[in-house]
Coordinates of N, CA, C and O in Angstrom, one line a residue:
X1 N -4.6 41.0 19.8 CA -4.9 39.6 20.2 C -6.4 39.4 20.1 O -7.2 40.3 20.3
X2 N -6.8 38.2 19.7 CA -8.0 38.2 19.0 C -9.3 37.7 20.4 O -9.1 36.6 20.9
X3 N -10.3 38.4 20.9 CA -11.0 38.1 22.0 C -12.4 37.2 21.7 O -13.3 37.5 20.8
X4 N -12.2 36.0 22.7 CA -13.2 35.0 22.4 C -13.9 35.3 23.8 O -13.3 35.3 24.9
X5 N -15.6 35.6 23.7 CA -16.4 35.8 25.0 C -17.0 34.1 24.7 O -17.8 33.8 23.8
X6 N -16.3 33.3 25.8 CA -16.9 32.5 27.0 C -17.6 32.3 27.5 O -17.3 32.2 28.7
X7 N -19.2 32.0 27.2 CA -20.1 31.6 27.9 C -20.7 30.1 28.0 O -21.5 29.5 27.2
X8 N -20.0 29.9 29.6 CA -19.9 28.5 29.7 C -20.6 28.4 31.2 O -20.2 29.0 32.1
X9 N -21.9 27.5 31.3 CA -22.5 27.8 33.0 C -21.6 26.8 33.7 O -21.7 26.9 34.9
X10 N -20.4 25.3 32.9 CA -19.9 24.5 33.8 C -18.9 24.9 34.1 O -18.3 25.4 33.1
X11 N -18.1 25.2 35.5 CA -17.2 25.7 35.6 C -16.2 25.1 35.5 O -15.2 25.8 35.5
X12 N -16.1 23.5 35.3 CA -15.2 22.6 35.2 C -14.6 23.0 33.5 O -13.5 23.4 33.2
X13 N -15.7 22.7 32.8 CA -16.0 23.1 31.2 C -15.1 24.3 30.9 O -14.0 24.1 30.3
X14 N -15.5 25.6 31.4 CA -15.3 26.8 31.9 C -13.5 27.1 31.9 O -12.7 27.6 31.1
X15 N -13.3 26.6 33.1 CA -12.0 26.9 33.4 C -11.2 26.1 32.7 O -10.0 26.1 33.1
X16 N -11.4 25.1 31.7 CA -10.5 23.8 30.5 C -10.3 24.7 29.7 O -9.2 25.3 29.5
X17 N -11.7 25.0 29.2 CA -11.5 25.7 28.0 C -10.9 27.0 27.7 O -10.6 27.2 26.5
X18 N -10.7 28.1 28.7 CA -10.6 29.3 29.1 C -9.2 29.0 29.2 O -8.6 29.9 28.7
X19 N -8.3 28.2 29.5 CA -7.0 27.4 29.6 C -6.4 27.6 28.8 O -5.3 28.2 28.7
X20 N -7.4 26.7 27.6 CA -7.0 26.0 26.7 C -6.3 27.5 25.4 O -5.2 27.7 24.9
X21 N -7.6 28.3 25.3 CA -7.7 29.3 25.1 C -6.5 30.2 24.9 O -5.9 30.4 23.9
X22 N -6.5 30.7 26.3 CA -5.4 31.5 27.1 C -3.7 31.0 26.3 O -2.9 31.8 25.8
X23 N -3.7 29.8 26.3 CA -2.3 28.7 26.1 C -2.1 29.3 24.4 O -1.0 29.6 23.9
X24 N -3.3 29.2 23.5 CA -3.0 29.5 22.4 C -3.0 31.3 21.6 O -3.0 31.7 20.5
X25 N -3.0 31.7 23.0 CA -2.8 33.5 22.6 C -4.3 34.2 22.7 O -4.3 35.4 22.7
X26 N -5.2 33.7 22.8 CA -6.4 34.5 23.3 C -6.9 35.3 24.2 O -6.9 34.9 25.3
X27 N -7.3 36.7 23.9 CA -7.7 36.7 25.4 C -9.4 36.9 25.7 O -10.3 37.5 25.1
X28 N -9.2 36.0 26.8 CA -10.7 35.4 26.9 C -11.3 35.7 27.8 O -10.9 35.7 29.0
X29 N -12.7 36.2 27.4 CA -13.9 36.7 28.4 C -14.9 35.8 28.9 O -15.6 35.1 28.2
X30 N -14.9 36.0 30.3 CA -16.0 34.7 30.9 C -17.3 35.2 31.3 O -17.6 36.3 31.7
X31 N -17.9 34.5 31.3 CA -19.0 34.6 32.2 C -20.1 33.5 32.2 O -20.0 32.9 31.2
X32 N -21.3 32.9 32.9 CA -21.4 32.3 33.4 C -23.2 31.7 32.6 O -23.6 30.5 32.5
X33 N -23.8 32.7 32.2 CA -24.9 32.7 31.8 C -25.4 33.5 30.5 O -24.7 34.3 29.9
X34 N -26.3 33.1 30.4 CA -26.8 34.2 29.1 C -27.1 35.5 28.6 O -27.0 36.3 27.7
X35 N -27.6 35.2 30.2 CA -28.0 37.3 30.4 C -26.2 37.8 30.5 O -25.8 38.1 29.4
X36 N -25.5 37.8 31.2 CA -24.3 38.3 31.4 C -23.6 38.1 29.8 O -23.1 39.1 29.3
X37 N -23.7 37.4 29.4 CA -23.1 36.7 28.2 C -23.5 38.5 26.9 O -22.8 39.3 26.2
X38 N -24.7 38.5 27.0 CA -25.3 39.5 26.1 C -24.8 40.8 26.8 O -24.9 41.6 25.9
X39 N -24.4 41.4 27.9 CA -24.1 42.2 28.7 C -22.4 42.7 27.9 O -21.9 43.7 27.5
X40 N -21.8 41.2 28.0 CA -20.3 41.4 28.1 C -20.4 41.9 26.1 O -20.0 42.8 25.4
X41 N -21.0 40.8 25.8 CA -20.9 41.1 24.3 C -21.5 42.3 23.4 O -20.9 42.6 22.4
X42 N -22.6 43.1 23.8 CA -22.5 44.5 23.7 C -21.8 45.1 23.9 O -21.5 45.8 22.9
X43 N -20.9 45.4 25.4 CA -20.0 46.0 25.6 C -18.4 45.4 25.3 O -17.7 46.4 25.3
X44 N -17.9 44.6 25.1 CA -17.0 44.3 24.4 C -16.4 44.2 23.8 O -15.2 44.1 23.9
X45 N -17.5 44.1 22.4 CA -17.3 43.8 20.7 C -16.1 42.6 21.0 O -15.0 42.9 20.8
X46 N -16.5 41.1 21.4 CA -15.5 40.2 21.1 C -15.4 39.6 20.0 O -16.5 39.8 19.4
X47 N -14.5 38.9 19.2 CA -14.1 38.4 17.9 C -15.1 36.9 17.8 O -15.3 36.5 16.7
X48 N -15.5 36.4 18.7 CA -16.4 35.3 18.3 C -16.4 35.1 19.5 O -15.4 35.3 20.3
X49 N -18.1 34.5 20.1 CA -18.8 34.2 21.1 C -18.7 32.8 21.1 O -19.0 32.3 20.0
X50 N -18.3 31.9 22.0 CA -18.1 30.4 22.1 C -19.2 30.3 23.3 O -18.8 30.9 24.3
X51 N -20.6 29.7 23.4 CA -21.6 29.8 24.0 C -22.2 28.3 24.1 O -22.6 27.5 23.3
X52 N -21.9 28.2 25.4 CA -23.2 26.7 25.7 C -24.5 26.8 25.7 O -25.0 27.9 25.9
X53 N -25.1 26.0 25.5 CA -26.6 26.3 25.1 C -27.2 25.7 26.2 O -28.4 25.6 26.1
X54 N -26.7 25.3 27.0 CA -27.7 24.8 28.8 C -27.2 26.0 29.5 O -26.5 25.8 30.5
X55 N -27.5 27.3 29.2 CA -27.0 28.1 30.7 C -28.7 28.8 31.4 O -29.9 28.9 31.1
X56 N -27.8 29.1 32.4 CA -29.3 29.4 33.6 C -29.3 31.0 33.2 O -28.6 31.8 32.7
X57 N -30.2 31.1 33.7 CA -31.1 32.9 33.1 C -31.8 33.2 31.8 O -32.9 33.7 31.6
X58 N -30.6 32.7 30.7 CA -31.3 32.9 29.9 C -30.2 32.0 28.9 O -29.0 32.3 29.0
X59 N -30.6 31.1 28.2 CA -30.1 30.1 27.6 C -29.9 30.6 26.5 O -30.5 31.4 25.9
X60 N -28.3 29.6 26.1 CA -28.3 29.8 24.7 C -28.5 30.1 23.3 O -28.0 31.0 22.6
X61 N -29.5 29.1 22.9 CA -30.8 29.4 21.9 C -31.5 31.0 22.0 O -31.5 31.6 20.9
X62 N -32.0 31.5 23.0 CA -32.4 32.6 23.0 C -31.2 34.0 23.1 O -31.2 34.9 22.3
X63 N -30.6 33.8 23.9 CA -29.0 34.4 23.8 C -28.7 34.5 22.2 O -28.4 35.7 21.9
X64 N -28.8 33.9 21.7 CA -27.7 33.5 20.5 C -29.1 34.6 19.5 O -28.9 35.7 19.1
X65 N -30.4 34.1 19.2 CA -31.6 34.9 18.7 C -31.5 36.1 19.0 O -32.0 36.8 18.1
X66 N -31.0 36.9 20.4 CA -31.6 38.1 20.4 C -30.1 38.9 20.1 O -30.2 40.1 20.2
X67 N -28.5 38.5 19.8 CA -27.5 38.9 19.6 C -27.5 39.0 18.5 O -26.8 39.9 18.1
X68 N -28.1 38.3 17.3 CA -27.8 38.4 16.0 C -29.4 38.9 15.5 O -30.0 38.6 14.5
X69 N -29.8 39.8 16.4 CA -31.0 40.5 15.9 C -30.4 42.3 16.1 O -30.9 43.4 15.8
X70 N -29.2 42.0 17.0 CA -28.9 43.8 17.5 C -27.9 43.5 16.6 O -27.2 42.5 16.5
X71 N -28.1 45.0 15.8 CA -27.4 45.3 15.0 C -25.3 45.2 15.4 O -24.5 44.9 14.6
X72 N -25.1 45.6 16.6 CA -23.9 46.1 17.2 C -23.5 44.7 17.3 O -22.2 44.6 17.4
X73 N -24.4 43.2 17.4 CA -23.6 41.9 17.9 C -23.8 41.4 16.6 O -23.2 40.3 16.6
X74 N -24.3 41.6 15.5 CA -25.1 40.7 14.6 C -24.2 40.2 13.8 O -24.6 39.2 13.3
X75 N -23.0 40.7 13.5 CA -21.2 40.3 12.8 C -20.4 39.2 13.5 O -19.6 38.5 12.9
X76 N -21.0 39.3 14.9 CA -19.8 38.6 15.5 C -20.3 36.8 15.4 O -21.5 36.7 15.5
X77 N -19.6 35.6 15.2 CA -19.6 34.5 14.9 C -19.8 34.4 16.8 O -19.3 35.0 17.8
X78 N -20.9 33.1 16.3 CA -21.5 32.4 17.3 C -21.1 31.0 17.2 O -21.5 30.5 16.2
X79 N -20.1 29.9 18.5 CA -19.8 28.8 17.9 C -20.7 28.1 19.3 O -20.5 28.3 20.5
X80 N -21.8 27.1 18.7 CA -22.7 26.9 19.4 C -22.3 25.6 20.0 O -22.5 24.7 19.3
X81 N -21.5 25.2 21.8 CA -21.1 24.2 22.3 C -22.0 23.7 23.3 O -22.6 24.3 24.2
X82 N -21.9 22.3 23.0 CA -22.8 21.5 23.7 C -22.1 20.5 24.3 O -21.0 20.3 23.9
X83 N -22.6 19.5 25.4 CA -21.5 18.0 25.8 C -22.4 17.5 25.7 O -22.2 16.3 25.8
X84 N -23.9 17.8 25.4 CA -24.8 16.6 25.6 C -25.2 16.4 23.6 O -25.6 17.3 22.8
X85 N -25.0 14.8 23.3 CA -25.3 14.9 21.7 C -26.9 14.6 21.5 O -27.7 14.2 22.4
X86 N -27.1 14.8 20.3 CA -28.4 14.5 20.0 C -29.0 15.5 19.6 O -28.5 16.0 18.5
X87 N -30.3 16.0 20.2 CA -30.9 17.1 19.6 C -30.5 18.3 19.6 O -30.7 19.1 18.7
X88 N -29.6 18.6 21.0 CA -28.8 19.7 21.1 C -28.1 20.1 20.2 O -27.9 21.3 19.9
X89 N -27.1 18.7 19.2 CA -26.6 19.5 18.2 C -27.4 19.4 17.3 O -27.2 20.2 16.4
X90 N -28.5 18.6 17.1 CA -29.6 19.1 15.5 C -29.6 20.0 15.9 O -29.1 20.7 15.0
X91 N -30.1 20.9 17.2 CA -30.4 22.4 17.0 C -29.7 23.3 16.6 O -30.0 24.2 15.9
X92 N -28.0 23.1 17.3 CA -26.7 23.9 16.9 C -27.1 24.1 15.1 O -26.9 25.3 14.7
X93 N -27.6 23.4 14.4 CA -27.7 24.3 12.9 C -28.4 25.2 12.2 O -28.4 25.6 11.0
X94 N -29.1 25.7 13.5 CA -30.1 26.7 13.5 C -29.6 28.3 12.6 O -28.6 28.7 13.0
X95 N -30.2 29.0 11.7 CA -29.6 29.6 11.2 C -28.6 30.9 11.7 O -27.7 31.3 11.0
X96 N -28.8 31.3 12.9 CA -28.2 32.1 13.7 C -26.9 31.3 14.4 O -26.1 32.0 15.1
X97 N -26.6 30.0 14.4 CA -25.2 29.3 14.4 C -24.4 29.7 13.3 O -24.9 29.6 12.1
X98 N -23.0 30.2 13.4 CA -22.2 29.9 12.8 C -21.7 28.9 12.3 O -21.4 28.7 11.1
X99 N -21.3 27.8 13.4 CA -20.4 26.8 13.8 C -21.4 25.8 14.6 O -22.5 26.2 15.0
X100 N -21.1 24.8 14.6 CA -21.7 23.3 15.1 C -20.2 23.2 16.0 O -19.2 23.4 15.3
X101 N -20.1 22.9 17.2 CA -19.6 22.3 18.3 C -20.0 21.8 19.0 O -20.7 22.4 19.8
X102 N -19.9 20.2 19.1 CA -20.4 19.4 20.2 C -18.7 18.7 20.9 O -18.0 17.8 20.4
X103 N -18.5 19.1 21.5 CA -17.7 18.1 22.4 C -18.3 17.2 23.7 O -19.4 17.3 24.3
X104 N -17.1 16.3 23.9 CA -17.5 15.7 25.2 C -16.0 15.9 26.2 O -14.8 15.7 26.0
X105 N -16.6 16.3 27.1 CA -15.3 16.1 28.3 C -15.2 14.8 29.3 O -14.2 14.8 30.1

């Protein structure tokens, strides 16, 4: 079963998507922030990181830079989600994105 790490700081966000997930055969790792996010995904090895780019400790953007610089995370696809549009997703194209996701809830 193919594992998607979760890192979502809304918990409303959080527990939809983690749902949603779950419903279509996933099994899905959560956690809440960035730092934890880089924790779970070293130890791990999940099939693609689904990551909000507003989280507290250590955000996104940086999260996402220092996982595709360690060799052990640097394979795994990063799908960069945001709810707020605008610059947040100009930035999702940043070369260390895999994927551009903007939704709204």
């Amino acid at each position: 079963m193919p594992r998607i790490l979760l890192i979502e700081g809304n918990e409303m966000n959080r527990n939809m998507l983690s749902r949603r997930l779950e419903r279509k055969g996933y099994q899905v790792l959560l956690t809440v922030d960035g730092q934890n996010g880089m924790v779970l995904a070293q130890a791990e090895s999940p099939d693609l990181i689904l990551m909000d780019m507003s989280l507290p400790l250590l955000d996104g953007w940086e999260a996402s830079r220092r996982l595709k610089a360690d060799p052990p995370t640097r394979r795994v696809p990063i799908i960069h989600a945001e709810t707020r549009e605008g610059e947040y997703c100009r930035r999702c194209r940043q070369p260390h994105a895999v994927k551009l996701l903007c939704y709204t809830i």
